[in-house]
Coordinates of C-alpha atoms in Angstrom, one line a residue:
X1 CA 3.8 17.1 -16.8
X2 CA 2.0 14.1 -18.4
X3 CA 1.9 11.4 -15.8
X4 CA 0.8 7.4 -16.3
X5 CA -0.5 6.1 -13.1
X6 CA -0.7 2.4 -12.8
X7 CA -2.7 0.6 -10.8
X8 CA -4.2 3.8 -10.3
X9 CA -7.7 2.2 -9.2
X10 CA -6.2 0.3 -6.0
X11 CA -5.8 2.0 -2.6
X12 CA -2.7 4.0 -2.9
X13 CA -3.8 4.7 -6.5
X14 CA -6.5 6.7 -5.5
X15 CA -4.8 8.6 -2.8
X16 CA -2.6 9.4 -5.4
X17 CA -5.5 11.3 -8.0
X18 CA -6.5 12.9 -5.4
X19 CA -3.2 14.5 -4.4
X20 CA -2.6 15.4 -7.9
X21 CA -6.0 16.7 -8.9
X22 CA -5.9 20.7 -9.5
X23 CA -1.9 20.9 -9.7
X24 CA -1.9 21.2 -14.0
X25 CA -1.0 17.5 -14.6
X26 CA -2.1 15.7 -17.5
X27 CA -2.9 12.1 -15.6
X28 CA -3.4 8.7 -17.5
X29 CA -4.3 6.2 -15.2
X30 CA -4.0 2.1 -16.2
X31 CA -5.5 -0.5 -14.6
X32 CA -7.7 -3.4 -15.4
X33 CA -11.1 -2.9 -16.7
X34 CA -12.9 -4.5 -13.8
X35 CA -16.3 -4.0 -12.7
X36 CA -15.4 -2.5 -9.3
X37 CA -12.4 -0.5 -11.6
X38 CA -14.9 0.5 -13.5
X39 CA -17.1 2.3 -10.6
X40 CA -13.9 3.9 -9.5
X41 CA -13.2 5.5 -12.6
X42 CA -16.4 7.0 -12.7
X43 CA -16.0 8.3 -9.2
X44 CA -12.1 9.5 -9.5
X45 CA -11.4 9.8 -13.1
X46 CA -13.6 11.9 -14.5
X47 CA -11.7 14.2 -17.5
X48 CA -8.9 12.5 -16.8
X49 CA -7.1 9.9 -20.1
X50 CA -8.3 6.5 -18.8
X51 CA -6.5 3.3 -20.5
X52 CA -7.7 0.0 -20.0
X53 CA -5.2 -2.8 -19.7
X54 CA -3.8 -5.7 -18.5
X55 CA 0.0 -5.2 -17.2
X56 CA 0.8 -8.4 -17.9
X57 CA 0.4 -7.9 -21.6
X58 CA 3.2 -6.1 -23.3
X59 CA 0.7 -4.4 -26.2
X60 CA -0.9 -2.6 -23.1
X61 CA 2.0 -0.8 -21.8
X62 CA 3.2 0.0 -24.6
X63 CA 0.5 1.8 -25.4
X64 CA 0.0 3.4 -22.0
X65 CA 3.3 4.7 -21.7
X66 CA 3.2 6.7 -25.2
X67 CA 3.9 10.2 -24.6
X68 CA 4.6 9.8 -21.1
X69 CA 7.2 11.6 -19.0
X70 CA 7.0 10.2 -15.3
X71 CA 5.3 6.7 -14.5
X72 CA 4.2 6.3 -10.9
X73 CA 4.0 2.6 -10.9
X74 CA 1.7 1.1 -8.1
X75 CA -0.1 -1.8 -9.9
X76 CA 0.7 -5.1 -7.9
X77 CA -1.1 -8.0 -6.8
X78 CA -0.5 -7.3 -2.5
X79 CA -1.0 -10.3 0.0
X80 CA -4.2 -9.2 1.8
X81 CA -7.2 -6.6 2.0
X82 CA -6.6 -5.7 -2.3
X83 CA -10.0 -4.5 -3.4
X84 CA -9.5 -7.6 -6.6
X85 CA -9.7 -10.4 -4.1
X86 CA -6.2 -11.9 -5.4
X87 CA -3.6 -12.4 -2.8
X88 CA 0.3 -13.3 -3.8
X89 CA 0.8 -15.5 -1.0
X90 CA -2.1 -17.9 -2.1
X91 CA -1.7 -17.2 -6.1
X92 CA 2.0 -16.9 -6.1
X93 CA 2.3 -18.0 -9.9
X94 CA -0.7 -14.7 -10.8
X95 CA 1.0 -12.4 -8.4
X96 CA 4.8 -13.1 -9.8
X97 CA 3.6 -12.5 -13.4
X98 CA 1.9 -9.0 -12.3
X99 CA 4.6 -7.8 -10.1
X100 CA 7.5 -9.3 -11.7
X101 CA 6.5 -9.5 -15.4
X102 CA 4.5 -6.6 -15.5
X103 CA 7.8 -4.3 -13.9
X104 CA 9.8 -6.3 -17.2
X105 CA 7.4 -5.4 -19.6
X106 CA 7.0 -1.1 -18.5
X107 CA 11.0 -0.8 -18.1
X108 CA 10.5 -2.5 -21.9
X109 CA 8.3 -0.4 -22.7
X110 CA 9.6 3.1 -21.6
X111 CA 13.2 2.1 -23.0
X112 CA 11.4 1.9 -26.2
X113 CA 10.1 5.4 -26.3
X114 CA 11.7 8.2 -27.7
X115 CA 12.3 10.3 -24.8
X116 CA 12.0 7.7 -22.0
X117 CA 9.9 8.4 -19.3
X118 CA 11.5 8.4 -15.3
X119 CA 10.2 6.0 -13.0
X120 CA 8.8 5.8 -9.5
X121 CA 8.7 2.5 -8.2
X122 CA 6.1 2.0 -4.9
X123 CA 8.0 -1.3 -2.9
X124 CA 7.4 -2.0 0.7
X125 CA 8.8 -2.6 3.9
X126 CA 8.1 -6.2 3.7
X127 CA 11.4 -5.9 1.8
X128 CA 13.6 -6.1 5.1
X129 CA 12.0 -9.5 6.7
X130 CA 11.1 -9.8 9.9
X131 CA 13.3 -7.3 11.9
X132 CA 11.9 -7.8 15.7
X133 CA 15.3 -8.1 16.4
X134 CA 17.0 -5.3 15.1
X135 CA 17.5 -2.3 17.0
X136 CA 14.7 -0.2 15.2
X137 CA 14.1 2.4 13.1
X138 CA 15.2 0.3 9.5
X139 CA 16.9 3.0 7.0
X140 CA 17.8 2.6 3.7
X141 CA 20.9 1.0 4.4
X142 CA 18.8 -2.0 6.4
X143 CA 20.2 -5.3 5.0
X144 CA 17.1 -6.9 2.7
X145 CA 15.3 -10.0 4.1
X146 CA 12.4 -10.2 2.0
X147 CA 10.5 -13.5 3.5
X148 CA 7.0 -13.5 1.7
X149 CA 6.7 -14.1 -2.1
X150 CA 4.9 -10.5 -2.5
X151 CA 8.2 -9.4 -0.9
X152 CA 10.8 -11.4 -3.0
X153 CA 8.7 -10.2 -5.9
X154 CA 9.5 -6.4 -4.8
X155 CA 13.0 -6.7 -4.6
X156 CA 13.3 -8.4 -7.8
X157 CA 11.5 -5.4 -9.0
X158 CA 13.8 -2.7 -7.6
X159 CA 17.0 -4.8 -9.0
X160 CA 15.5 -4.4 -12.6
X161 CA 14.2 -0.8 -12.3
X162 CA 17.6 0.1 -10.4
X163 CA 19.8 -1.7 -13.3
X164 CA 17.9 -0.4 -16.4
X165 CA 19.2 2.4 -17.4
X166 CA 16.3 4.3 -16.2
X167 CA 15.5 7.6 -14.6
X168 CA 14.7 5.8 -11.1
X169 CA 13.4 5.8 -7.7
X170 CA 11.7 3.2 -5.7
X171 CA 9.4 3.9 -2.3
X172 CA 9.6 1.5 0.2
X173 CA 6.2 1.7 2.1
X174 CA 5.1 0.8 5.2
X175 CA 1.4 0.0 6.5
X176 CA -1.1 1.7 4.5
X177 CA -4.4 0.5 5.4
X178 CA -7.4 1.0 2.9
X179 CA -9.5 3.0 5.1
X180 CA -12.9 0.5 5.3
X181 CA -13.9 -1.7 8.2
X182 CA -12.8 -5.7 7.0
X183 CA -13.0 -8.2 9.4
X184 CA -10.3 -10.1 7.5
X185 CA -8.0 -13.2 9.1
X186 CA -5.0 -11.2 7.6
X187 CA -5.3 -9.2 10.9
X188 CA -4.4 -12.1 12.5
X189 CA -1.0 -12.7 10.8
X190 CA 0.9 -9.9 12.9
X191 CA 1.8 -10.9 16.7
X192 CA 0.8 -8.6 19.2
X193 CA 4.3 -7.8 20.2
X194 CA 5.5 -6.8 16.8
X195 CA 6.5 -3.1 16.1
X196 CA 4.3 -1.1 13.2
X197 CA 4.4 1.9 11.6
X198 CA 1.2 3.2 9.9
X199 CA 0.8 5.4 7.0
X200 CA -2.4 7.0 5.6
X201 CA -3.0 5.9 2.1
X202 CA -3.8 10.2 2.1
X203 CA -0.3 11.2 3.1
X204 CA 1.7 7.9 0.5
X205 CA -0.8 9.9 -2.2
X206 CA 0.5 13.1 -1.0
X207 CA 4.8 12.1 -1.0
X208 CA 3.9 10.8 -4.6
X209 CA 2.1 14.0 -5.8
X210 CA 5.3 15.8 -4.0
X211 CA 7.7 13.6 -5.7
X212 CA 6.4 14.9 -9.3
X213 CA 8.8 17.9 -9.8
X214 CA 11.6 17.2 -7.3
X215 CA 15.0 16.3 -8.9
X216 CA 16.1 15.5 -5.8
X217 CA 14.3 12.6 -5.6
X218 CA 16.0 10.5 -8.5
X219 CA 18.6 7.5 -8.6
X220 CA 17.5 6.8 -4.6
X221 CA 15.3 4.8 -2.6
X222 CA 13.4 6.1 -0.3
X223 CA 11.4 5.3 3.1
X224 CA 7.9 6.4 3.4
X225 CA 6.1 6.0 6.6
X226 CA 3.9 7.9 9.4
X227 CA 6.5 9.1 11.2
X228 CA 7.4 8.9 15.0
X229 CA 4.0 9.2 15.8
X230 CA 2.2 6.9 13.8
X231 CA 4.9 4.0 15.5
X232 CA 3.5 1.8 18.1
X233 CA 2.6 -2.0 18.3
X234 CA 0.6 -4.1 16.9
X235 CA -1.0 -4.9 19.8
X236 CA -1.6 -1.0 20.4
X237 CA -3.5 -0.9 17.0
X238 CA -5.5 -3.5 17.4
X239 CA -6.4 -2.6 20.5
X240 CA -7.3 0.8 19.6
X241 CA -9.5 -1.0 17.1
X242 CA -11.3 -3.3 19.0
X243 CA -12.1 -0.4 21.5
X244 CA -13.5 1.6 18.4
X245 CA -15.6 -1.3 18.2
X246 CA -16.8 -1.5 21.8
X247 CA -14.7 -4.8 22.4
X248 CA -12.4 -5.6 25.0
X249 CA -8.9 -6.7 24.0
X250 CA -8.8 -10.0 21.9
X251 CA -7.0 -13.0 23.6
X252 CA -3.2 -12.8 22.3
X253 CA -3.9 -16.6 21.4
X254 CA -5.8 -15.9 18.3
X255 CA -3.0 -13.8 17.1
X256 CA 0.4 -15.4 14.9
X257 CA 3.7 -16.0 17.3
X258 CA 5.7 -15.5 14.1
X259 CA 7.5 -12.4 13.3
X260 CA 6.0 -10.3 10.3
X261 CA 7.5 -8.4 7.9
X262 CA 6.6 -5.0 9.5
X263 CA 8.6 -2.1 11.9
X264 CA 9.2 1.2 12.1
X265 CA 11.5 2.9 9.8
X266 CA 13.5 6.5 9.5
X267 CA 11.8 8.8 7.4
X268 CA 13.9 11.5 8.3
X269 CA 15.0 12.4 5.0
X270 CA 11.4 11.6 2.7
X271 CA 9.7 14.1 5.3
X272 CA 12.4 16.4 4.6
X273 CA 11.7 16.4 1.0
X274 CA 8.1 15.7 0.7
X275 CA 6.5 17.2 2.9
X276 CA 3.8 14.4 3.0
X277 CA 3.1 13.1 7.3
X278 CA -0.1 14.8 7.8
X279 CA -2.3 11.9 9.3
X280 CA -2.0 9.6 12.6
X281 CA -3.8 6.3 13.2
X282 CA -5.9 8.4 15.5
X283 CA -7.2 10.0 12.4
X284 CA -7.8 6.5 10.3
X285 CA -9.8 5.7 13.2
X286 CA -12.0 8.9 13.5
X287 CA -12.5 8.7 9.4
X288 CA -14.1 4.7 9.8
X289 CA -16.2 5.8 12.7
X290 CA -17.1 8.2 10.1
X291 CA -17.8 5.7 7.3
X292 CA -19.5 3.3 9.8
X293 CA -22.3 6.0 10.8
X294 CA -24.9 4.5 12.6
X295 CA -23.6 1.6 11.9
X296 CA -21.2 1.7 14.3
X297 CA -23.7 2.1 17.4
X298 CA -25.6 -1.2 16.2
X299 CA -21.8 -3.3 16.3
X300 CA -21.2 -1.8 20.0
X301 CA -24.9 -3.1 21.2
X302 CA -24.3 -6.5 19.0
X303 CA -21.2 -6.5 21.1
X304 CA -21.3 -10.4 21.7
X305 CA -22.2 -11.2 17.8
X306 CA -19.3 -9.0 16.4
X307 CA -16.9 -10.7 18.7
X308 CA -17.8 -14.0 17.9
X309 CA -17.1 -12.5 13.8
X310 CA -14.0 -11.6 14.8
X311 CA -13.1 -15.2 16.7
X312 CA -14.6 -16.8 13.4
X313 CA -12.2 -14.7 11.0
X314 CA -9.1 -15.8 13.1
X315 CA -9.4 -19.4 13.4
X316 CA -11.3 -20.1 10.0
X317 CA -9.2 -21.1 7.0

């Protein structure tokens, strides 16, 4: 199947190539031609069609969709921890003409086509609001809240995709965490008491691989998380973190009161079909003690400086 992958240099994106590589796809990825885009290409893309572009501008597209059959459409301007630097929340007016304008100009483009091209939409669970109140899991049915501009953004998207005319469906994701150690005041946005459910950015690349060839799949939204076990609070993640680190728990002071636009969520039925839950927050956490090396024994004796990194990030615009 010939496949255009947008955004396909972000976090997700990546996953994605490598759940796809060996399976017979021909795989065009599109993103823009950064310089940190451009050392992930090299490392991810090699023999694969590679086109250079800016989503926002409608020539781009329409050249990247031509010939295309399914588009796995990731590219989106997230509100933390995106390997660009650009956050929605603080560049609302970049973010809403990259989520927003660049969803208008690929349904435009792929209407245009000959033979247009299905597409899978990645959303996210910021969709539902804040939800602390709710009897969890959310499913599909889960009244939309979206509170965040990044998240207002999404839904907009979905209405468009869903009302095109399109072959359609949309993934509503929940925490997938780029697997690198950042020290980053975003971690500080989520109240301890508020319920998470991870995701490896592995297994979201794996349920879009799976989603290639599955007719079942179209004309539905669908809930992608780490299942029952990767459900917990965010206080239990961050404390699993810390302790990675060799730090005691962080006072609950430094953390947000406010609800965030996170919870757990029935994946009952994506499972089913995809196949794709392989990884626990257990494993994340093994993998960065494996990225960290050495490292890692140098924060745990610097165990004073790294917490007073942490106390900087959290109460430092």
């Amino acid at each position: 199947m010939k496949i255009l992958l947008t955004g396909a240099f972000g976090n997700v994106g990546i996953s994605t190539l490598k759940a796809l590589a060996g399976r017979g796809h021909q795989i065009r990825c599109f993103d823009l031609p950064s310089r940190t885009n451009l050392r992930l290409a090299q490392q991810h893309a090699k023999g694969l069609d590679v086109v250079w572009g800016d989503i926002r501008q409608p020539r781009d597209v329409q050249q990247a969709v031509q010939g295309q059959e399914l588009v796995l459409h990731l590219a989106a301007i997230i509100p933390a921890l995106s390997h660009t630097g650009d956050k929605s929340e603080q560049n609302p007016s970049l973010a809403e003409a990259v989520n927003v304008g660049g969803m208008r100009n690929l349904i435009q483009a792929v209407q245009a086509i000959p033979q247009p091209a299905k597409v899978l939409f990645t959303s996210s669970v910021h969709v539902y609001g804040p939800t602390q109140h709710l009897t969890p899991p959310l499913t599909v049915s889960t009244p939309l809240n979206p509170f965040e501009k990044y998240a207002r953004h999404k839904v907009l998207c979905e209405e468009m995709l869903t009302r095109s005319g399109l072959t359609w469906a949309v993934f509503r994701l929940s925490a997938a965490i780029p697997v690198k150690v950042v020290f980053n005041r975003a971690m500080f946005a989520v109240p301890l008491h508020n319920r998470i459910e991870y995701v490896h950015t592995l297994d979201v690349g794996l349920a879009l691989a799976n989603a290639v060839d599955k007719e079942a799949l179209w004309g539905r939204v669908w809930l992608i998380g780490g299942g029952p076990r990767c459900q917990m609070t965010y206080g239990d993640m961050i404390q699993q973190f810390t302790t990675m680190l060799g730090q005691k728990p962080l006072p609950a002071s430094l953390f947000s009161q406010q609800d965030f636009s996170v919870d757990w969520m029935d994946t009952t039925d994506s499972q089913a079909l995809l196949g794709y839950q392989r990884h626990t927050f257990d494993d994340y956490l093994r993998q960065l003690q494996d990225l960290m090396g050495r490292k890692l024994q140098w924060v745990r004796w610097f165990n004073p400086v790294v917490r007073q990194a942490l106390y900087l990030r959290a109460v430092l615009p």
